[in-house]
XYZ file of C-alpha atoms in Angstrom:
145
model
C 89.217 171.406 45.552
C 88.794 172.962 48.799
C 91.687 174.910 50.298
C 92.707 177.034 53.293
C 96.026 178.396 53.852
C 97.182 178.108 57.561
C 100.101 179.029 60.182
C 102.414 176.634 61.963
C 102.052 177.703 65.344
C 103.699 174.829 67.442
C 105.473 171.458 66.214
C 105.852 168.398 68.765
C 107.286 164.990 67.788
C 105.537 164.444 64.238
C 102.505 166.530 65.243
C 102.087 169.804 63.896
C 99.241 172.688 65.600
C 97.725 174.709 63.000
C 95.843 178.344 62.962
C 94.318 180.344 60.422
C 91.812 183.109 59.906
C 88.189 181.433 59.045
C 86.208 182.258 56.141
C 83.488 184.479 56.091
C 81.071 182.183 56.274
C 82.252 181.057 59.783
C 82.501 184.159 61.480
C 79.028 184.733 60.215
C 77.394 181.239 61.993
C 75.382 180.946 64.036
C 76.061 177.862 66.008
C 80.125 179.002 65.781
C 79.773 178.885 69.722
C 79.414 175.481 69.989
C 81.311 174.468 66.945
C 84.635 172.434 68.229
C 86.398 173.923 65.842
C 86.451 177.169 67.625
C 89.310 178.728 69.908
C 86.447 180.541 72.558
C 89.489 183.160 73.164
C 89.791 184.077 69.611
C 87.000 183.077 67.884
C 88.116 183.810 64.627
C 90.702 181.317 64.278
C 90.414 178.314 63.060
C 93.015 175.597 64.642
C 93.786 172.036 63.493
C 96.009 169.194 64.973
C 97.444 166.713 62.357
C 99.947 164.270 62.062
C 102.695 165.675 59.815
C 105.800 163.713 58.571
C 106.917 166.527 56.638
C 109.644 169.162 58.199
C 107.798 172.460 59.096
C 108.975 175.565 61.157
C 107.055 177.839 63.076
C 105.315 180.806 61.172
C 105.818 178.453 58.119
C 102.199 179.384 55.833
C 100.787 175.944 54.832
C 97.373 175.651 52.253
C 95.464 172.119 53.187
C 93.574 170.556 50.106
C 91.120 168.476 50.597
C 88.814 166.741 47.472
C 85.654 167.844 46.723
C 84.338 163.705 46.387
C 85.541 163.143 50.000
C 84.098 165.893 51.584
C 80.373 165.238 49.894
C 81.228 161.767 51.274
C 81.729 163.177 54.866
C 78.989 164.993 55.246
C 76.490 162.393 53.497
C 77.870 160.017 56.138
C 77.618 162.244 59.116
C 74.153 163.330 58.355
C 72.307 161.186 56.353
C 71.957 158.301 58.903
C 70.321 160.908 61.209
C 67.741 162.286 58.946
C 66.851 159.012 57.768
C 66.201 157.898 61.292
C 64.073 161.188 62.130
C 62.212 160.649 59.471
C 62.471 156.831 59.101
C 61.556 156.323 62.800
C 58.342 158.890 62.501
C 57.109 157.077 59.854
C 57.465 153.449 61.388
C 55.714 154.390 64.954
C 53.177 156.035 62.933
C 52.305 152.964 61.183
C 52.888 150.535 64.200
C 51.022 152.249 66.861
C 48.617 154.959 65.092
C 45.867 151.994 64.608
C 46.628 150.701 68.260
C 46.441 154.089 70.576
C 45.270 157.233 68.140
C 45.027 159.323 71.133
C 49.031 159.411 71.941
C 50.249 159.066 67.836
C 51.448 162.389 68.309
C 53.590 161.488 71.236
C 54.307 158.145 69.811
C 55.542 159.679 66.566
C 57.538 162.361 68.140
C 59.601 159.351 70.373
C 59.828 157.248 67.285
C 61.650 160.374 65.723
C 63.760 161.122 68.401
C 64.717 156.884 68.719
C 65.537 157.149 65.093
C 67.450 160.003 64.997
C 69.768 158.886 68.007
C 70.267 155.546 66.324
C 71.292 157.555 63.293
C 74.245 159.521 64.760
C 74.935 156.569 66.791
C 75.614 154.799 62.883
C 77.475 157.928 61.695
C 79.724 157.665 64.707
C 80.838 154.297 63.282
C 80.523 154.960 59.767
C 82.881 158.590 60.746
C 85.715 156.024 62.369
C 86.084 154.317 58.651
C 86.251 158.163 57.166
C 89.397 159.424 59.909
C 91.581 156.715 58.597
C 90.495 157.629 54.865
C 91.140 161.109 55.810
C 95.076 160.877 55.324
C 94.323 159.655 51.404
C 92.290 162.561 50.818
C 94.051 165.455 52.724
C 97.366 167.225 51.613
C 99.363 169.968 53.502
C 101.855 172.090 51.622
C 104.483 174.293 51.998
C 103.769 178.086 50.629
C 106.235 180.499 50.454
């Protein structure tokens, strides 16, 4: 079970704002830039926003589980409906239109791709809404001391 152990850093109403150092693995991406994730003043943080009925203080350490089924779940979700429309869409142009204009099937493939793949994040969008509301099942915070 994936865990991380985290700092209270500000509590409002039953919200609590969450920082801790990230792994190796982050500070070492690539695309860490652009990832949302990211404070762009200290990039080595990693900060989280949850809903928290629980009564926490400020400085308080807290280790969030998450389990190992849900996460494979979240990220088959989020980026299999992409892939399979890159690839799906490719295919399906290719077959439609390669017999009608052979000249553009390159250009024709390429916007069947793209068509596919947009229509695939579009889907993990809505299949992602059904995984927030799971998320509270499959999440725990707890105290450390």
């Amino acid at each position: 079970m994936p865990q991380v152990t985290l700092t209270v850093r500000s509590l409002s109403d039953n919200k609590v704002v969450l920082e801790g150092q990230r792994q190796s693995a982050c500070s070492s991406c690539a695309s860490k830039e652009t990832c949302v994730t990211v404070s762009h003043d200290q990039s080595k943080l990693l900060r989280a926003e949850l809903e928290a009925n629980d009564n926490y203080a400020v400085g308080q350490q807290i280790s969030l589980h998450c389990q190992d089924s849900f996460l494979l779940k979240a990220v088959l979700v989020m980026l299999g409906p992409a892939l399979l429309g890159l690839v799906g869409g490719a295919l399906l142009f290719n077959l439609l239109f390669a017999s009608i204009f052979p000249e553009l099937v390159d250009y024709l493939t390429f916007c069947g791709s793209a068509i596919g793949f947009v229509s695939g994040l579009i889907l993990s969008r809505r299949l992602g809404r059904s995984l927030k509301q799971q998320l509270k099942l499959h999440l725990s915070l707890k105290a450390t001391n």
